[in-house]
mmCIF file of C-alpha atoms in Angstrom:
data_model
loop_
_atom_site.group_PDB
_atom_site.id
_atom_site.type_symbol
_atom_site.label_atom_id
_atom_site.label_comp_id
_atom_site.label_asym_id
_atom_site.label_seq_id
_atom_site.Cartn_x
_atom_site.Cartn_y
_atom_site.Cartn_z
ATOM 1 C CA UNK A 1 83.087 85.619 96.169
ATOM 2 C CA UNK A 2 82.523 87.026 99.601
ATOM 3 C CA UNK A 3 78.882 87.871 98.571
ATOM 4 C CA UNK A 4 78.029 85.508 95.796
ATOM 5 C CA UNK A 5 74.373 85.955 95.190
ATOM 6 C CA UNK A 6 74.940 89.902 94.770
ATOM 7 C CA UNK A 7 73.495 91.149 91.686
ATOM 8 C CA UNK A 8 76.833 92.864 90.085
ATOM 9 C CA UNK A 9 77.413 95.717 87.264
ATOM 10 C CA UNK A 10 80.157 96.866 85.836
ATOM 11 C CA UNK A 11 80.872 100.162 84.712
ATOM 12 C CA UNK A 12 84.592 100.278 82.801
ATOM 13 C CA UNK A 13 86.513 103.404 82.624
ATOM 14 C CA UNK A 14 87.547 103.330 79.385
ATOM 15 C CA UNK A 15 86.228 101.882 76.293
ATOM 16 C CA UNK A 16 86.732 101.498 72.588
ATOM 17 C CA UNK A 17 84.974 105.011 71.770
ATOM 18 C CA UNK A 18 85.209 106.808 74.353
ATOM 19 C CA UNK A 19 88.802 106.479 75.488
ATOM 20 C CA UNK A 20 89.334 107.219 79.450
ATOM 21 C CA UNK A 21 85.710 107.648 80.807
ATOM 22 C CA UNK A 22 86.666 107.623 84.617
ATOM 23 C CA UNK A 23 84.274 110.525 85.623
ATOM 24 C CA UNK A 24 81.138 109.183 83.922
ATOM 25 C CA UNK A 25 81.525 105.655 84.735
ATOM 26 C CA UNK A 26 81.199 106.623 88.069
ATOM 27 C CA UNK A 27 78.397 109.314 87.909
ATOM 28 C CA UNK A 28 76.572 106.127 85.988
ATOM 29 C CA UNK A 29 77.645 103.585 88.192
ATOM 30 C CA UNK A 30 76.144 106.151 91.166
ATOM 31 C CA UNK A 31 73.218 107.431 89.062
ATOM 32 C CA UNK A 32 72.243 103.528 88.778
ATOM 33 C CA UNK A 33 72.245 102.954 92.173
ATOM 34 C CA UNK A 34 69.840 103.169 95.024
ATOM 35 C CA UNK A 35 70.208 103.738 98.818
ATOM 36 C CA UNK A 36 71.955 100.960 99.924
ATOM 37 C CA UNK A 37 73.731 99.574 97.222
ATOM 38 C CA UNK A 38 77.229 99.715 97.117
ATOM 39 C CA UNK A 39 80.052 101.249 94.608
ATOM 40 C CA UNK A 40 83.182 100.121 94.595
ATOM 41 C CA UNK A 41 85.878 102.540 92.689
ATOM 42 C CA UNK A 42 88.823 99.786 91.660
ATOM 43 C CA UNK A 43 91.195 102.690 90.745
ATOM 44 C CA UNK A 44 94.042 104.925 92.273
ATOM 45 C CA UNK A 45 95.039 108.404 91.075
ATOM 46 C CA UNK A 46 98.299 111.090 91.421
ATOM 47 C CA UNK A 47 97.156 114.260 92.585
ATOM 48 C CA UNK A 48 99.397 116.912 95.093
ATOM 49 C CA UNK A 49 101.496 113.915 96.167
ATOM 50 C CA UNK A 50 104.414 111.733 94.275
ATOM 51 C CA UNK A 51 102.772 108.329 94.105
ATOM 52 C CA UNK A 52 99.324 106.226 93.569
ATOM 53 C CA UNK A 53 96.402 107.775 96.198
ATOM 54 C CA UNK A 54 92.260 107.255 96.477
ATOM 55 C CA UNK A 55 90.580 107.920 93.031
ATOM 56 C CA UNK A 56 88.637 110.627 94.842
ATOM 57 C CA UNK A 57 92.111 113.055 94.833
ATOM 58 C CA UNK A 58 90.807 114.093 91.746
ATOM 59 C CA UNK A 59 88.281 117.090 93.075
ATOM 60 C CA UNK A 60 85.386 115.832 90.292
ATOM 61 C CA UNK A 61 85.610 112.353 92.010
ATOM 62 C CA UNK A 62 85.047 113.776 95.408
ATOM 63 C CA UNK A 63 82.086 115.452 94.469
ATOM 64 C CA UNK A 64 80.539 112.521 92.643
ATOM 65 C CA UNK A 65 81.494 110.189 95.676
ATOM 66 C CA UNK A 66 79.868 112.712 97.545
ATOM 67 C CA UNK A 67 76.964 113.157 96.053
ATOM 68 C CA UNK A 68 76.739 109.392 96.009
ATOM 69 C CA UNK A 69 77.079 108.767 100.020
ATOM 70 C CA UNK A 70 75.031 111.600 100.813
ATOM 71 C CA UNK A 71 71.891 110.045 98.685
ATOM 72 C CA UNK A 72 72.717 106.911 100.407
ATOM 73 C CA UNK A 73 74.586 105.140 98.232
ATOM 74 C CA UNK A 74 77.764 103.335 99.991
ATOM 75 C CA UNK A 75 81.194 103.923 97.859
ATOM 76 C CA UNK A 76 84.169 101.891 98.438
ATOM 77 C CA UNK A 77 87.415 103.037 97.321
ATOM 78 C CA UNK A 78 90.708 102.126 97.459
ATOM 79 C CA UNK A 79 93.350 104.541 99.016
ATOM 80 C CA UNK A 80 95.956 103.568 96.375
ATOM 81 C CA UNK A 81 99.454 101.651 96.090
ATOM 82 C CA UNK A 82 101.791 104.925 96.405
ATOM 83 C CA UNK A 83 102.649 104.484 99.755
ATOM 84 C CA UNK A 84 101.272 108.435 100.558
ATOM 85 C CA UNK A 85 100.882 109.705 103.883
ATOM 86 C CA UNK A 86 97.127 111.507 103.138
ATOM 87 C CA UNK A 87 98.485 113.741 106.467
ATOM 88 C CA UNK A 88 101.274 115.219 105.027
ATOM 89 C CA UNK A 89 100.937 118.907 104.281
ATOM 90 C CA UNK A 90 101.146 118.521 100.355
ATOM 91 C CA UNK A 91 97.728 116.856 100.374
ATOM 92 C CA UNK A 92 96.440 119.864 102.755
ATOM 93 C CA UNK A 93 93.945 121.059 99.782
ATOM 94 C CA UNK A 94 92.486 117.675 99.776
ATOM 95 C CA UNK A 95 92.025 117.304 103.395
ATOM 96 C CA UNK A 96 90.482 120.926 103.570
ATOM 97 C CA UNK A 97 87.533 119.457 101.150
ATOM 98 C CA UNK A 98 86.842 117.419 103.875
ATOM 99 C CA UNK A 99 85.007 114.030 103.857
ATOM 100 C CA UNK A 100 83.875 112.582 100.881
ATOM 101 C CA UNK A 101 81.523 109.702 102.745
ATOM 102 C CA UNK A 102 83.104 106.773 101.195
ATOM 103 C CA UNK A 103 85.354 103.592 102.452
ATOM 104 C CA UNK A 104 88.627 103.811 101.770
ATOM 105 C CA UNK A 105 90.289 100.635 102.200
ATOM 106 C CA UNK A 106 93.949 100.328 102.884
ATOM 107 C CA UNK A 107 96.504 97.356 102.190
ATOM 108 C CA UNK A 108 97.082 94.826 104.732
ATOM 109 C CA UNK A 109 99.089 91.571 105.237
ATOM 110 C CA UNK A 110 97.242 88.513 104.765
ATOM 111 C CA UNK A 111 97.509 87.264 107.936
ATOM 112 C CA UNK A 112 96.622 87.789 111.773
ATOM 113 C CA UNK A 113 98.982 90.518 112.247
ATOM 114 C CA UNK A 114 97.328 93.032 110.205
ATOM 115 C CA UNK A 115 100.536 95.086 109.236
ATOM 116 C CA UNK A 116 100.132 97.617 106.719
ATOM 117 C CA UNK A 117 101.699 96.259 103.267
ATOM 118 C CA UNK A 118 104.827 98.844 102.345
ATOM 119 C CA UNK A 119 103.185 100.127 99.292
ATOM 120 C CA UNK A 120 99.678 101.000 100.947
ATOM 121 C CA UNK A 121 98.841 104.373 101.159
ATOM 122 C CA UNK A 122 97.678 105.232 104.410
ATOM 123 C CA UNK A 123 96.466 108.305 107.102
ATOM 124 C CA UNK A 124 93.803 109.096 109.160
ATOM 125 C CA UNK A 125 91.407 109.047 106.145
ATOM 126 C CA UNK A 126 92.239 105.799 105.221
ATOM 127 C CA UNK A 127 89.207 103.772 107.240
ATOM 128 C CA UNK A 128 89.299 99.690 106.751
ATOM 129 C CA UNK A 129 91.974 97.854 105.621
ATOM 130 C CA UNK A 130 91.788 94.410 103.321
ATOM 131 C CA UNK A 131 94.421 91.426 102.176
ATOM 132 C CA UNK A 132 96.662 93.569 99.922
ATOM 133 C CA UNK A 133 98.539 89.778 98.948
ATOM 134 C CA UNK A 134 97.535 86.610 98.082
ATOM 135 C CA UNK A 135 93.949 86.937 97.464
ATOM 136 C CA UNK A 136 92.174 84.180 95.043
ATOM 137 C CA UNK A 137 90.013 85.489 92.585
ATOM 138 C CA UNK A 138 89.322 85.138 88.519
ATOM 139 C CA UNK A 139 91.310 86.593 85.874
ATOM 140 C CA UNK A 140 95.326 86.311 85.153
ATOM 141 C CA UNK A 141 95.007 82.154 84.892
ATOM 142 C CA UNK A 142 98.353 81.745 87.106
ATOM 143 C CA UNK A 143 96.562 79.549 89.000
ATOM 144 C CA UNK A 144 94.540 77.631 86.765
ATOM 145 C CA UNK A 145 92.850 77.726 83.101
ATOM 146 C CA UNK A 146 90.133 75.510 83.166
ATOM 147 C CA UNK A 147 90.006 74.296 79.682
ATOM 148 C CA UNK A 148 91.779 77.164 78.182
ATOM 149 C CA UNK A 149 89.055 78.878 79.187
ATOM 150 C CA UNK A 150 89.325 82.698 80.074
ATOM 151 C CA UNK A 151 85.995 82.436 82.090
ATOM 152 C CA UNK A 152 87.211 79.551 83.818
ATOM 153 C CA UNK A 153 90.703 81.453 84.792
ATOM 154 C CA UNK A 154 91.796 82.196 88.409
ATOM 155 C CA UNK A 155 94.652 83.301 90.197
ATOM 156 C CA UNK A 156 96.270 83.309 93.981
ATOM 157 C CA UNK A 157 98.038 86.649 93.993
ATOM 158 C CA UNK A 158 95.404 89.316 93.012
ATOM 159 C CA UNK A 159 97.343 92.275 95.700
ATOM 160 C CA UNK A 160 97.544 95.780 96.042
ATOM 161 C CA UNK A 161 94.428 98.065 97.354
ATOM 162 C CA UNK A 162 92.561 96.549 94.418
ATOM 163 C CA UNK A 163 92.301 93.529 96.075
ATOM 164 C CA UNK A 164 91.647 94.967 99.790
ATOM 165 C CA UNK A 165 89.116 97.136 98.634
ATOM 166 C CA UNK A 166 86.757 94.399 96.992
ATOM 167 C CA UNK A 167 87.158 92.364 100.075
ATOM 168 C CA UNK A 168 85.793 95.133 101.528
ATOM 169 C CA UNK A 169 82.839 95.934 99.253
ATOM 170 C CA UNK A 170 82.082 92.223 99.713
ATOM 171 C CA UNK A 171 81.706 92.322 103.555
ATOM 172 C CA UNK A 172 79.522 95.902 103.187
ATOM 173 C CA UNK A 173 77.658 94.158 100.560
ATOM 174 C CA UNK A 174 76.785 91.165 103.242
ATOM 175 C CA UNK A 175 75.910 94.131 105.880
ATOM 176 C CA UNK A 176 73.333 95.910 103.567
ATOM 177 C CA UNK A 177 71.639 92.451 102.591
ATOM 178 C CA UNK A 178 71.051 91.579 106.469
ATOM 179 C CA UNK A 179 69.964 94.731 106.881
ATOM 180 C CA UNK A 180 67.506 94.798 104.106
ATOM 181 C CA UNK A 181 66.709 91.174 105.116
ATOM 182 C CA UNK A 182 65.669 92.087 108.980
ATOM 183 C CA UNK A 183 64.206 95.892 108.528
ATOM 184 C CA UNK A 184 63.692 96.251 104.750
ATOM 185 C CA UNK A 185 66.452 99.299 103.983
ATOM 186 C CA UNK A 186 70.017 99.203 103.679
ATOM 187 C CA UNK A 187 72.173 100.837 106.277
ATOM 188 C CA UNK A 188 73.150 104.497 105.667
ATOM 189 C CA UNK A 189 76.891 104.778 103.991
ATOM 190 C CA UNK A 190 78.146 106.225 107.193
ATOM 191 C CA UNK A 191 76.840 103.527 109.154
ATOM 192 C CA UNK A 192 78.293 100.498 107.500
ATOM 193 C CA UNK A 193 81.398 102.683 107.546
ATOM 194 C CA UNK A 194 81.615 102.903 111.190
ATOM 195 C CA UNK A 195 80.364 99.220 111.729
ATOM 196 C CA UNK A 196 83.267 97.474 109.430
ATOM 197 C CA UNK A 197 85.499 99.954 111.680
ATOM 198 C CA UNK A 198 83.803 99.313 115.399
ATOM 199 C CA UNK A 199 83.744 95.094 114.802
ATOM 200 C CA UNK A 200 87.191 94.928 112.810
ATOM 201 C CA UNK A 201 90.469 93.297 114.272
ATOM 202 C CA UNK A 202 92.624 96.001 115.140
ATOM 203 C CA UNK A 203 95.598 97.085 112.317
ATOM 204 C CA UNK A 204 99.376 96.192 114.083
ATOM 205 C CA UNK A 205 102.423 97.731 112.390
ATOM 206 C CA UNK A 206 102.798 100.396 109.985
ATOM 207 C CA UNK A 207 100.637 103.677 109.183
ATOM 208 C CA UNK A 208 97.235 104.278 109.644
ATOM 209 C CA UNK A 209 94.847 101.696 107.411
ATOM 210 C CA UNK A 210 92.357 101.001 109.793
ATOM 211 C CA UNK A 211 90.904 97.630 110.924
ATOM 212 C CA UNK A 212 90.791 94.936 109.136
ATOM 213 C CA UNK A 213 86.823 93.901 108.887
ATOM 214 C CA UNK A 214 85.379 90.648 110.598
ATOM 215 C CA UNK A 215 82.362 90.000 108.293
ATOM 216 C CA UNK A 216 80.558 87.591 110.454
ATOM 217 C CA UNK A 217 81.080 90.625 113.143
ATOM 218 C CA UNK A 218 79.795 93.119 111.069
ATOM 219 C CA UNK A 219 77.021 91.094 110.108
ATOM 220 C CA UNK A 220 75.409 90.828 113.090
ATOM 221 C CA UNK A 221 76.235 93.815 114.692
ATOM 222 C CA UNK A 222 73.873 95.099 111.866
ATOM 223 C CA UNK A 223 70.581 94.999 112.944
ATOM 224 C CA UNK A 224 71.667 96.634 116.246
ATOM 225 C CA UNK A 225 73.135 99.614 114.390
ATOM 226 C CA UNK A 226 70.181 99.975 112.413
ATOM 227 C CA UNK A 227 67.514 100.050 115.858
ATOM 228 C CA UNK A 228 69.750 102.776 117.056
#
């Protein structure tokens, strides 16, 4: 929605045949795109901690997101609904791997304060944050069933860092096409990274999430970062 005219794959992590195919949906999804495009991982994962963190806890992730930012493709990913401090000492193996490249996108309120939501998990790795309530979107039909049509459903509640992270691919998706639009190429990964967090409204209460990401900001900020 933020980005409408975006030309949009999809690369599900599990299917009929295949079962759970989490690691080569997004080596495909990667492997499918160039410099400039963006990824987003929808997903959370348990690894060293208690609750839901970033997908990219899982050491094969991290390398594929890393191999993805460093080739210039941007990955957005959300940090995960466990409520996890990513600075705590139990995650100490994952911070020693150091930094993957990608977004991760904390949960925020959908409002002007900015609070973290209680369930977000959060820490100095967590970069951007996005609505983690209340976001309108297709699917579910809570909101409306056009027809009793399942392409025509939509909902008011899509939540969690699902729904804070695709707000955020949106606005990096709107970056990269004014960039591409003014100078031909796509901003690198780290780039839009540090331009959703240098134009974003600052985060109030709670842990680390970040920001929260002014598009129109962010989109013209663009073309400076890129003449730097």
């Amino acid at each position: 929605g933020l980005s409408p005219a975006a030309v949009t794959y999809t690369y599900p992590e599990w299917s009929v045949e295949d079962g759970g195919r989490r690691d080569d949906a997004i080596a495909n999804a990667i492997a499918d795109s160039a410099p400039g495009d963006v990824v987003l991982l929808e997903m959370q994962t348990i690894n060293f901690g208690s609750g839901y963190g970033p997908a990219e806890l899982d050491p094969v992730i991290f390398n594929l997101v890393k191999v993805g930012t460093q080739s210039g493709v941007v990955v957005v990913g959300a940090a995960g609904n466990g409520n996890q401090d990513l600075d705590h000492a139990v995650y100490a193996t994952y911070q020693g791997w150091g930094d993957s490249g990608a977004i991760l996108v904390g949960a925020g309120t959908a409002d002007a304060a900015h609070d973290k939501l209680w369930f977000s998990s959060y820490g100095s790795r967590v970069d951007v944050q996005g609505w983690g309530e209340f976001v309108f979107s297709t699917g579910y039909g809570d909101f409306a069933l056009l027809g009793g049509d399942d392409k025509q459903s939509y909902t008011n509640t899509f939540s969690g860092t699902s729904s804070a992270s695709a707000m955020v691919a949106g606005v990096a998706t709107l970056v990269q096409s004014r960039s591409v639009a003014l100078n031909g190429v796509g901003l690198a990964p780290s780039m839009v990274r540090q331009l959703l967090k240098d134009t974003g409204a600052p985060q109030g209460a709670g842990g680390k999430i970040g920001p929260a990401p002014d598009a129109g900001a962010a989109v013209a900020a663009s073309f400076t970062h890129h003449c730097r």
